[in-house]
Coordinates of C-alpha atoms in Angstrom, one line a residue:
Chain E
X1 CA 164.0 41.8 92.1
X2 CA 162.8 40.3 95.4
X3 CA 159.5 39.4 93.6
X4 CA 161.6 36.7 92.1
X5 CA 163.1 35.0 95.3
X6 CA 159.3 35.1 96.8
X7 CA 157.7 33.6 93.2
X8 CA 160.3 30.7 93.5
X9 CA 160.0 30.1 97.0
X10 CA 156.0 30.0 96.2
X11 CA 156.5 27.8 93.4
X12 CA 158.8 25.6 95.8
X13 CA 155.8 25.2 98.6
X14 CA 153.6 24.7 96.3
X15 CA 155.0 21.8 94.8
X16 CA 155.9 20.4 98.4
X17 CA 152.0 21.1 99.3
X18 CA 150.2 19.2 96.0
X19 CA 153.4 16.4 96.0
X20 CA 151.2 14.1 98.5
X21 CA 148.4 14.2 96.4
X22 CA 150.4 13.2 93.0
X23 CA 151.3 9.8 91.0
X24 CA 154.9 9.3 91.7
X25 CA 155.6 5.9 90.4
X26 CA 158.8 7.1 88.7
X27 CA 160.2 8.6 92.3
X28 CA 158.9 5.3 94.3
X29 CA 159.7 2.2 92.1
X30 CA 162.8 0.9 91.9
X31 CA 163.9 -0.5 88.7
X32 CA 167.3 -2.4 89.0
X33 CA 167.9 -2.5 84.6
X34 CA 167.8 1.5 85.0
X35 CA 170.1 1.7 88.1
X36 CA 173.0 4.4 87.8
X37 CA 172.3 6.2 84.5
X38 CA 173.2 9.2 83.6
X39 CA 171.5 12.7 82.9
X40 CA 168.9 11.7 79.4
X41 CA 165.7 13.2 77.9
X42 CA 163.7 10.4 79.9
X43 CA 165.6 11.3 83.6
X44 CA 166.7 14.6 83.2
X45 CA 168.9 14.2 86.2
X46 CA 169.5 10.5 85.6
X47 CA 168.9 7.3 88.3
X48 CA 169.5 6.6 91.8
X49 CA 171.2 3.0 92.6
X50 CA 167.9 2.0 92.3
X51 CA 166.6 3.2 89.4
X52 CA 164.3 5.7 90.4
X53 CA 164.0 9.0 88.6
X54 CA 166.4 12.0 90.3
X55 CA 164.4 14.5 89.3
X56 CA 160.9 12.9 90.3
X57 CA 162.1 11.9 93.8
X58 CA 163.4 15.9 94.3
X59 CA 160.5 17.2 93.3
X60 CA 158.5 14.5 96.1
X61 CA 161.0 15.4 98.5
X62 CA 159.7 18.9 99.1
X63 CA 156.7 17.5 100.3
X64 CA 159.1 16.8 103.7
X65 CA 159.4 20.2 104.5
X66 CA 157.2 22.4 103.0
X67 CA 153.7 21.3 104.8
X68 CA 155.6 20.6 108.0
X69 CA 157.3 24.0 107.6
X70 CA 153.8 26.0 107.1
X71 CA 152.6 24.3 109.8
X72 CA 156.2 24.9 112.7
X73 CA 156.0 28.9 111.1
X74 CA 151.8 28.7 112.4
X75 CA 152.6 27.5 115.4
X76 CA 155.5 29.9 116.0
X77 CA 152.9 32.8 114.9
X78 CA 149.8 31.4 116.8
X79 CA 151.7 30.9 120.3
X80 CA 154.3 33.4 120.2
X81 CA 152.6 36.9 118.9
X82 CA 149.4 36.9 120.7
X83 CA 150.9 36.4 124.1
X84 CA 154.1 38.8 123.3
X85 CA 151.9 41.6 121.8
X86 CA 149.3 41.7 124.4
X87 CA 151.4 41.2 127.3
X88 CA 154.0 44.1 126.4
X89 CA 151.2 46.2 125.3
X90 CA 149.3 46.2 128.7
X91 CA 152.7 46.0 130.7
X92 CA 153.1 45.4 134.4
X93 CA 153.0 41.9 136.1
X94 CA 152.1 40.0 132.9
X95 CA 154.3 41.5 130.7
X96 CA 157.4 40.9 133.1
X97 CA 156.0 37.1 133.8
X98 CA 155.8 36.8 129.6
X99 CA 158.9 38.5 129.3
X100 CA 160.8 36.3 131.9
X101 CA 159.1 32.9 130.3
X102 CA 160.7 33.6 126.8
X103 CA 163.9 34.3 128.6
X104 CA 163.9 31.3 130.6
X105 CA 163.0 28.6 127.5
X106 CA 165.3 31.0 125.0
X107 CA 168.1 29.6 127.1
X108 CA 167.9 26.0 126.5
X109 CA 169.2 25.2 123.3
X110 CA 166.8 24.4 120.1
X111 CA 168.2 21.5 118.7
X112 CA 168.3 19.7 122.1
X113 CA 164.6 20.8 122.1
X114 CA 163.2 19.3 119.7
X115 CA 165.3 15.8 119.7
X116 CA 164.2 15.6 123.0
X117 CA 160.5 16.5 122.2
X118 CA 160.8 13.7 119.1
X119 CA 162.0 11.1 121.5
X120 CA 159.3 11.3 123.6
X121 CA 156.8 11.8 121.1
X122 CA 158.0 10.1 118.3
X123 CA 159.9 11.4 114.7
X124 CA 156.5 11.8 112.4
X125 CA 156.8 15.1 110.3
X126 CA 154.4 16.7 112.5
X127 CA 155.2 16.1 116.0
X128 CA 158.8 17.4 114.5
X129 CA 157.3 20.4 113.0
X130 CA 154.7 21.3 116.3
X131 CA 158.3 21.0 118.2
X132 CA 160.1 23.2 116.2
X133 CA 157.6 25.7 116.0
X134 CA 156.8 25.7 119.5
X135 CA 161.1 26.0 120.3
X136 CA 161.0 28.8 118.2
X137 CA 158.3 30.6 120.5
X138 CA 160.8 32.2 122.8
X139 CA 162.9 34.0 120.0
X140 CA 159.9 35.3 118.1
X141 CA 157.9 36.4 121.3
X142 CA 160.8 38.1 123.0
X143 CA 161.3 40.2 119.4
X144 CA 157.9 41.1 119.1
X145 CA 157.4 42.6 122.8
X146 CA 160.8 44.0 122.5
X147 CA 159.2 46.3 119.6
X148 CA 155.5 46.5 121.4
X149 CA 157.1 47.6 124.4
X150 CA 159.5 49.8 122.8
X151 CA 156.3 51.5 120.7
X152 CA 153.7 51.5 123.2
X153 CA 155.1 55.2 124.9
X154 CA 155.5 56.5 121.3
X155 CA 153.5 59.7 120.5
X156 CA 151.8 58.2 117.7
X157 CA 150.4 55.2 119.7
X158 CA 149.3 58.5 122.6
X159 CA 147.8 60.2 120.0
X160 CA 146.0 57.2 118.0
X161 CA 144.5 56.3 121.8
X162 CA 143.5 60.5 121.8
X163 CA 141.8 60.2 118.3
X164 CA 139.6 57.8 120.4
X165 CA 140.6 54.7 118.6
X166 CA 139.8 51.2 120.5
X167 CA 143.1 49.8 122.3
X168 CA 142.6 46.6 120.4
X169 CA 142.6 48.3 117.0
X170 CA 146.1 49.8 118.2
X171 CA 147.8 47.1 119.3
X172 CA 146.1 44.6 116.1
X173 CA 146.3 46.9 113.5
X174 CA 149.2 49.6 114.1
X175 CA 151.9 48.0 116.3
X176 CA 151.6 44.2 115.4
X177 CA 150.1 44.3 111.4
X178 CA 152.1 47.5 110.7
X179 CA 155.1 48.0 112.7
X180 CA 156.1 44.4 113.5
X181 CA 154.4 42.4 110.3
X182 CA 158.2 42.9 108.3
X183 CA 159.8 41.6 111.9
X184 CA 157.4 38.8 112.1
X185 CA 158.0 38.0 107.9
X186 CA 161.6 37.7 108.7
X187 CA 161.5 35.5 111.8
X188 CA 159.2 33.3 109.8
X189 CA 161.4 32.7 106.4
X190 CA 164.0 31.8 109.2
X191 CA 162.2 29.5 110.7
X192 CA 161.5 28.1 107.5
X193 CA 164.5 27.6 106.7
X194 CA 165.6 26.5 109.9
X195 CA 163.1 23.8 109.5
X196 CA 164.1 22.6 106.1
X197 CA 167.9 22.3 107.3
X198 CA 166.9 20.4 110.4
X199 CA 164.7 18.0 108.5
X200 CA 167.7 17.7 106.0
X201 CA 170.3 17.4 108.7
X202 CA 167.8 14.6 110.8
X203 CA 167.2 12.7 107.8
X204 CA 170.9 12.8 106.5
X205 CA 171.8 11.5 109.5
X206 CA 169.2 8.8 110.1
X207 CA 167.1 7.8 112.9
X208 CA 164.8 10.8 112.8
X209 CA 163.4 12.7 110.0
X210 CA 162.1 11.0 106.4
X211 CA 163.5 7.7 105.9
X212 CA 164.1 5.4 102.9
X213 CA 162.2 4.6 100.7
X214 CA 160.6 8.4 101.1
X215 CA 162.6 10.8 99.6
X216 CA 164.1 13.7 101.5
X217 CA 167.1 16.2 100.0
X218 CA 168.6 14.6 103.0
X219 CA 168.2 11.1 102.6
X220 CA 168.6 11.3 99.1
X221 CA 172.5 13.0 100.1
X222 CA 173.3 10.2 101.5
X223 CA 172.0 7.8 99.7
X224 CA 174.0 7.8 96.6
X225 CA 177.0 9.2 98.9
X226 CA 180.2 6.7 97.4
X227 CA 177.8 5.3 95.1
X228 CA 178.8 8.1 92.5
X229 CA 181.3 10.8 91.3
X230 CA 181.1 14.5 93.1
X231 CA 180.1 15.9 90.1
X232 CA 177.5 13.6 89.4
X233 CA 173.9 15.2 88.9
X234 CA 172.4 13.0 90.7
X235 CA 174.8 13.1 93.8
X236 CA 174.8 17.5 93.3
X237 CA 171.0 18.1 93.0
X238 CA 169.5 17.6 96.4
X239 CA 172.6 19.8 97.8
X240 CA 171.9 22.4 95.2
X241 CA 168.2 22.4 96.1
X242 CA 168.3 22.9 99.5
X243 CA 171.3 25.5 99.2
X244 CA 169.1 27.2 96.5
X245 CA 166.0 27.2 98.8
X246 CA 167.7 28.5 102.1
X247 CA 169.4 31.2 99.3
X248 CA 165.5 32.2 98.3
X249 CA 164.0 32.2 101.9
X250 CA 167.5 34.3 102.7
X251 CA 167.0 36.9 99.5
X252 CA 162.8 37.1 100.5
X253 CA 163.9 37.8 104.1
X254 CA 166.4 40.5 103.2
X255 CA 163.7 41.8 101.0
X256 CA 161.7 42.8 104.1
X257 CA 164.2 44.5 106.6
X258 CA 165.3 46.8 103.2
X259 CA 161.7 48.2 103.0
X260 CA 161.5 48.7 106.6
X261 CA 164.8 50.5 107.1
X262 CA 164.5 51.9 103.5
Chain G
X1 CA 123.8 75.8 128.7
X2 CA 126.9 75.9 126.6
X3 CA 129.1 73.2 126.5
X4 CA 131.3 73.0 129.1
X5 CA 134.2 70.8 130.5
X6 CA 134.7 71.4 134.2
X7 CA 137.4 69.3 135.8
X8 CA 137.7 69.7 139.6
X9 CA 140.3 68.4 142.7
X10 CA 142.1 66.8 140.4
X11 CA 145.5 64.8 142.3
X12 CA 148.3 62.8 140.3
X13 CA 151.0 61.2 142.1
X14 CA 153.8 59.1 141.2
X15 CA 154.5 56.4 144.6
X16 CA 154.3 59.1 146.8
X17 CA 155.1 62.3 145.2
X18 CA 152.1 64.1 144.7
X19 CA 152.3 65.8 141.0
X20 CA 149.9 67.7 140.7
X21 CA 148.0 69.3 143.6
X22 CA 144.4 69.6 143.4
X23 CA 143.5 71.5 140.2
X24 CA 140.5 72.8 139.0
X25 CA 139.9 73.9 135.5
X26 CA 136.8 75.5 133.3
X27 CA 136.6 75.4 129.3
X28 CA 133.9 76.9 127.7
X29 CA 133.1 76.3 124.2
X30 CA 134.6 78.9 122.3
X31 CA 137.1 79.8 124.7
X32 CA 141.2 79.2 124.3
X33 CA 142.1 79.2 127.7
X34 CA 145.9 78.8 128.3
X35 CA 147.9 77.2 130.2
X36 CA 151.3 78.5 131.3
X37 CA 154.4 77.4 133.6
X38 CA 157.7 76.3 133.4
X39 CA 158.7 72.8 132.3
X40 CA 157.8 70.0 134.7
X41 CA 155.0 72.1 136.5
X42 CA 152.1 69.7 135.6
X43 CA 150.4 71.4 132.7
X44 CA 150.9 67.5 129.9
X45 CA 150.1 65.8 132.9
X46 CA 146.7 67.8 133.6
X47 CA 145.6 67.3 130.5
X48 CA 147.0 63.5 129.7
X49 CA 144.7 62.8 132.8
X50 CA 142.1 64.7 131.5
X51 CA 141.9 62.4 128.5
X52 CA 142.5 59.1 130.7
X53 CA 146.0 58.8 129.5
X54 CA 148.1 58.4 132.6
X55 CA 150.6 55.9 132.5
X56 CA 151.7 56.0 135.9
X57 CA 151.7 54.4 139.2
X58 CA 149.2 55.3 141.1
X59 CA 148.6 57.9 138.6
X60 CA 144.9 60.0 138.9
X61 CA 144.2 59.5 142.9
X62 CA 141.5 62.0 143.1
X63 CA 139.0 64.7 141.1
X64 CA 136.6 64.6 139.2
X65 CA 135.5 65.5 135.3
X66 CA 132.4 66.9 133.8
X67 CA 131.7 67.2 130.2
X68 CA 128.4 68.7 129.1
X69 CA 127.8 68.8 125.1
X70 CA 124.5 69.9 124.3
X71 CA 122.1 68.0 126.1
X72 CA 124.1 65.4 126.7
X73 CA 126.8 65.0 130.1
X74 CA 130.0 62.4 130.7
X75 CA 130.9 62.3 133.6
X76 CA 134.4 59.7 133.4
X77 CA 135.8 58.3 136.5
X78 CA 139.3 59.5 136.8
X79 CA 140.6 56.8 139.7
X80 CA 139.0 53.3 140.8
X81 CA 138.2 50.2 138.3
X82 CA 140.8 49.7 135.8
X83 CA 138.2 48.8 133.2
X84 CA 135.4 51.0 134.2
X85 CA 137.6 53.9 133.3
X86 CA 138.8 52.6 130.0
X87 CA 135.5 52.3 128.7
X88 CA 134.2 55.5 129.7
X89 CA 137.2 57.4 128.6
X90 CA 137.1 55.6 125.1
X91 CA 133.4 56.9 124.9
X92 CA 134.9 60.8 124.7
X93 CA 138.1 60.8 123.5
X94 CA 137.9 62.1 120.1
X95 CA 134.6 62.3 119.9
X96 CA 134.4 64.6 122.8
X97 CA 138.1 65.7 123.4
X98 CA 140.3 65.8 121.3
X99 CA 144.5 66.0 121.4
X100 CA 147.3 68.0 119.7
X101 CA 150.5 66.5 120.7
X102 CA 154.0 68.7 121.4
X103 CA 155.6 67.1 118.3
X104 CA 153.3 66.4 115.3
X105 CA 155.8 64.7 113.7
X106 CA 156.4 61.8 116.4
X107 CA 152.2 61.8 117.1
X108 CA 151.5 60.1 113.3
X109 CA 152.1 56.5 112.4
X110 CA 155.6 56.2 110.4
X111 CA 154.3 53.9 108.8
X112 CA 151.1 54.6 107.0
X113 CA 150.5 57.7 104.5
X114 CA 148.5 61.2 105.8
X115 CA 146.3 60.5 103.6
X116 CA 144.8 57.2 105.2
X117 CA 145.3 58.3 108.6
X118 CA 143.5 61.5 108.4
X119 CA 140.9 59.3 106.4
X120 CA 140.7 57.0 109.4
X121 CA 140.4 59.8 111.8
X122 CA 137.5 61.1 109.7
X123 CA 135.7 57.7 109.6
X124 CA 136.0 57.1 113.5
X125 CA 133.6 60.4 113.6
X126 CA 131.0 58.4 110.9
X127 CA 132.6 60.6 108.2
X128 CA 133.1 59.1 104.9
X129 CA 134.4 62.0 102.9
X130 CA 138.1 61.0 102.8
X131 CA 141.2 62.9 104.0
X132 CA 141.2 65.7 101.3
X133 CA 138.7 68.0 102.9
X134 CA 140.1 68.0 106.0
X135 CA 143.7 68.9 104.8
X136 CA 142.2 71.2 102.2
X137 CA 140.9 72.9 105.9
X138 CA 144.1 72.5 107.1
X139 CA 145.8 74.5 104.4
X140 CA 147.4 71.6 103.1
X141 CA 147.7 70.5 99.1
X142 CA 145.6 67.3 98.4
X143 CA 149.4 65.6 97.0
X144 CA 150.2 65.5 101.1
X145 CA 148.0 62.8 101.1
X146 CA 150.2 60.2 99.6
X147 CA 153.1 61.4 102.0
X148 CA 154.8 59.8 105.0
X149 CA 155.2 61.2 108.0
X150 CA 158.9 61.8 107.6
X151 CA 158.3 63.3 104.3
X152 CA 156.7 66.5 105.9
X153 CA 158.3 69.4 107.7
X154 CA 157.2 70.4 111.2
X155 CA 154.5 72.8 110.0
X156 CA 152.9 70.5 108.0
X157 CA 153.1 68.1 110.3
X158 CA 151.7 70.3 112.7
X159 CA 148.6 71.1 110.1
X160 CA 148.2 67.3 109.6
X161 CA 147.4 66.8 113.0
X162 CA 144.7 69.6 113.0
X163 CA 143.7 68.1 110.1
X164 CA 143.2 65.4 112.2
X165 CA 141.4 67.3 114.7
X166 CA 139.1 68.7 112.6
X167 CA 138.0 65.8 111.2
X168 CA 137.1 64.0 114.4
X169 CA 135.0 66.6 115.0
X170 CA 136.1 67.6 119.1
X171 CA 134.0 69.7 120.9
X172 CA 137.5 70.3 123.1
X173 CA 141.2 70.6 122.2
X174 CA 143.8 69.9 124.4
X175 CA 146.6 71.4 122.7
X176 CA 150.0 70.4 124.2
X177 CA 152.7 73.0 123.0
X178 CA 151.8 72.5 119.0
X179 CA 154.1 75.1 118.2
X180 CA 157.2 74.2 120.2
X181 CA 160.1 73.9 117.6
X182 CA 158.5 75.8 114.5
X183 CA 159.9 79.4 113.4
X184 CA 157.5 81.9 113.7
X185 CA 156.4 82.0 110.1
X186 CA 154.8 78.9 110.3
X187 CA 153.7 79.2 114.0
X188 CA 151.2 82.3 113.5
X189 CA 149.6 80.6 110.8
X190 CA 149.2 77.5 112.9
X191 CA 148.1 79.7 116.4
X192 CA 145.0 81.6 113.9
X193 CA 144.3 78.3 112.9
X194 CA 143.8 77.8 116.7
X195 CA 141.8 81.2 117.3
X196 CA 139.6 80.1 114.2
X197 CA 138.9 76.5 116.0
X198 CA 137.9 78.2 118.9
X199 CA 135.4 80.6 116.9
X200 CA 133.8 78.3 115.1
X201 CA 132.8 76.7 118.8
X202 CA 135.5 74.8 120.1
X203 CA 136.4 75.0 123.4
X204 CA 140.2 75.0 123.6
X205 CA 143.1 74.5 126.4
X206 CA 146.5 75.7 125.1
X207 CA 149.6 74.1 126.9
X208 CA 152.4 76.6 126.4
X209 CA 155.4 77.9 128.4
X210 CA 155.5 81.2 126.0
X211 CA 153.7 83.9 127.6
X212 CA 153.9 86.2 125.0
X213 CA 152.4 84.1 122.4
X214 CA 149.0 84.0 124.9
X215 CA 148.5 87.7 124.0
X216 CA 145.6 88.6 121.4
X217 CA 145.0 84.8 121.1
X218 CA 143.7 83.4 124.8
X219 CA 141.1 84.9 126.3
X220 CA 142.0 83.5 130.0
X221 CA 145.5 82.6 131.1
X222 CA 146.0 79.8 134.4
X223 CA 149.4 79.7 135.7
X224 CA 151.0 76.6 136.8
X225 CA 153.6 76.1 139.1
X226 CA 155.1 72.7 141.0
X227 CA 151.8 71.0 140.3
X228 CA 149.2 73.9 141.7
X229 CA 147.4 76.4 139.1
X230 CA 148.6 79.4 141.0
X231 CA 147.1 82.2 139.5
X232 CA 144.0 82.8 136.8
X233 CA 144.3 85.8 135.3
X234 CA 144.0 87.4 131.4
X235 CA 146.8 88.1 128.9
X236 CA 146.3 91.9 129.5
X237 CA 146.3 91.8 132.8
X238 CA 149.4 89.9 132.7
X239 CA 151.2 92.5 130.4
X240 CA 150.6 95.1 133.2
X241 CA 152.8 92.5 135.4
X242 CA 149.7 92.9 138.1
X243 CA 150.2 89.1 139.3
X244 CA 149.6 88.0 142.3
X245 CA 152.0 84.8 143.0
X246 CA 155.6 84.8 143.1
X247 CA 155.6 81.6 140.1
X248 CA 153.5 84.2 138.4
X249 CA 155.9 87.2 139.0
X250 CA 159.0 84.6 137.7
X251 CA 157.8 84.3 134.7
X252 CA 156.5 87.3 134.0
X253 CA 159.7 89.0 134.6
X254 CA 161.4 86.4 133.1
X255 CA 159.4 87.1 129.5
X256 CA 159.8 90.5 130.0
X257 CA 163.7 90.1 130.4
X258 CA 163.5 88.4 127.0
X259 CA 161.0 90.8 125.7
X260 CA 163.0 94.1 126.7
X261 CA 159.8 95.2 129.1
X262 CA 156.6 94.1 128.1
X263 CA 155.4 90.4 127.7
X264 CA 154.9 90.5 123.8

């Protein structure tokens, strides 16, 4: 059943990574005669306030999140389990230097992180996501030398080094691809989806993030906020997407620690 | 020349506690040679260093190893460059001398099958035959293959792992206790798999603590005690109790206590 959760959540990059590249007239122009309407075969999820299609500017607004995602979860990855895996694996005065850096930056606090690194640098999509991935760098590196370290004195890791097998091939292959690749899964969906609720969160709130007249399941939240009923489609979709797509990155996530401790 | 592994002096300390205490040690191929002392004398440690694998600080701090296969000699430095060391001692593990860890079960991956890890093992020796001759050697059913480590008993673990062995091809064996933990049914099996090794050519040091077991399957027995090999001697020679040191004597009468008078 996890297939499913991992399909969607493909299906949901996907269309956030070919958006860019796509005619979206219908999500950008704003046509005041179709302002306000409700759910019809033409807008399945109706208007905005200024008539632009609900369902068009959703499908755009993935596009804020999913590239920028990718690229905070590569950064996490490139940064964090190099310098984790080979400093716990060879130990001593590097691994306790490594081990005290993630520490130290683990204590100061993400979200102050990152809107001080936009501040500096500016609010673009990728400066957000290069400072998201690189505050997430402490929490991923101190779990992956946690396990390294923990693995390293195992028998099997004594024995593979006995069988003659290169240290590198050990520490690539056997304790980062096979023992931690499920850890490393997991603490990427979360940063995913830590990603796409920050975006959401910085956008809803304005100033930082995707602003108007680009769509963003945030902006778009606020947006037609007291502009329409609660039960409004148009109001519920953006809400339902996001709490759909942190549900599927959830679901894949849970997939991976049940096959590991299965 | 036969092939030979002579390691000679050979010092481990931890800070400043010496470990083990100048040790010298001959293998012939052919030849199960075993080791024997209580817990903690120094035999895993011996034979860890003799494979490069000391993990601690300062760790090998003197002695010297000489491996001669055929025509050819290695001749790894046990203490000194980092680096130097790695690369010499990656040269002739496996290849050269091989390992059979105290608990089989703990010494595979958890996470990949027998199947590919014997396969792998088989491969790093330029083998491309797959696992199932080498377990088909081992006395194992070709449907262990697809099995994970936790699916296998202790025996069949064990017979992996000289699967394992066998398929890298090692001229010597350090075996580290392979039996510890298995009832006897499956450990005589596992011990003539042992002698068998050892006649086809390979030259093989047996870790154990069990004197009794050394009997009809070493031909030489070295006796360890707090880090010094204290006595070399046979297995018949120690069934007549004529031993020389007092670690010696302990143990002996210690097996024989358990043995109700001779160590068998």
């Amino acid at each position: 059943m996890s297939r499913v959760a991992w399909v969607l959540l493909a299906v949901v990059v996907c269309i956030g990574l070919v958006a860019p590249f796509g005619d979206w007239e219908r999500a950008m122009t704003v046509i005041p005669t179709e302002a306000g309407l409700g759910p019809s075969p033409g807008h399945p999820l109706g208007t905005d306030h200024l008539g632009r299609d609900v369902l068009a500017r959703l499908q755009l607004a993935t596009s804020a999140f999913a590239g920028p995602g990718l690229l905070a979860c590569a950064v996490a990855l490139v940064l964090a389990v190099p310098t984790a895996a080979v400093s716990a694996y060879r130990g001593g005065v590097l691994g306790s230097a490594t081990r005290f850096a993630f520490t130290s930056l683990a204590a100061i606090p993400r979200f102050v992180l990152v809107l001080l690194v936009l501040s500096i640098y500016g609010d673009s999509p990728t400066t957000l996501a290069l400072a998201v991935g690189a505050s997430y760098v402490p929490l991923l590196g101190e779990a992956v030398y946690e396990r390294i370290e923990r693995l390293r004195g195992e028998e099997y890791v004594l024995a593979s080094q006995a069988h003659g097998l290169a240290g590198g091939r050990i520490l690539w292959v056997h304790l980062v691809w096979f023992a931690c690749g499920r850890l490393i899964g997991r603490h990427l969906l979360a940063l995913f989806g830590f990603y796409l609720v920050l975006e959401t969160t910085l956008s809803y709130i304005g100033g930082f993030g995707v602003q108007e007249p680009h769509p963003s399941w945030g902006n778009m939240l606020v947006f037609e906020w007291g502009r329409r009923s609660l039960v409004d489609p148009g109001l519920l979709a953006p809400g339902i997407a996001l709490w759909a797509t942190l549900a599927l990155t959830d679901w894949a996530s849970e997939s991976l620690g049940e096959v590991e401790h299965g | 020349m036969g092939d030979v592994l002579t390691l000679s002096g050979l010092e481990v300390r931890a800070g400043a506690e010496v470990l083990v205490h100048s040790v010298d040690l001959l293998l012939a191929a052919g030849e199960i040679c075993a080791l024997v002392g209580a817990s903690g004398s120094g035999k895993s440690l011996t034979a860890r260093a003799m494979l490069g694998l000391v993990e601690i600080d300062p760790g090998v701090t003197r002695g010297t190893l000489e491996i001669t296969v055929g025509d050819r000699s290695y001749q790894p430095p046990m203490s000194g460059d980092f680096r130097a060391r790695k690369r010499a001692f990656e040269g002739i593990r496996g290849a050269v001398v091989g390992y059979l860890p105290q608990d089989a079960g703990r010494a595979l991956d958890p996470l990949r099958t027998v199947g590919r890890q014997v396969g792998h093992t088989a491969r790093l020796a330029g083998r491309d035959d797959g696992p199932l001759p080498w377990l088909d050697k081992a006395g194992l059913q070709p449907s262990v293959a697809g099995r994970y480590p936790h699916e296998l008993s202790g025996g069949m673990a064990q017979r992996v792992v000289i699967a394992q062995a066998l398929a890298r091809g090692s001229r010597f064996l350090l075996a580290d206790e392979p039996t510890t933990g298995l009832d006897p049914a499956v450990r005589r099996p596992l011990l003539r798999e042992l002698r068998h090794l050892a006649d086809e050519g390979v030259g093989i040091l047996w870790i154990t603590h069990d004197l009794r077991a050394t009997r009809g399957l070493a031909d030489r027995v070295l006796v360890m005690s707090e880090g010094r090999v204290v006595e070399s001697t046979t297995p018949d020679v120690l069934d007549s109790g004529e031993v020389s040191s007092p670690a010696a004597r302990k143990l002996v009468d210690a097996t024989r206590r358990i043995a109700g008078g001779r160590v068998r």
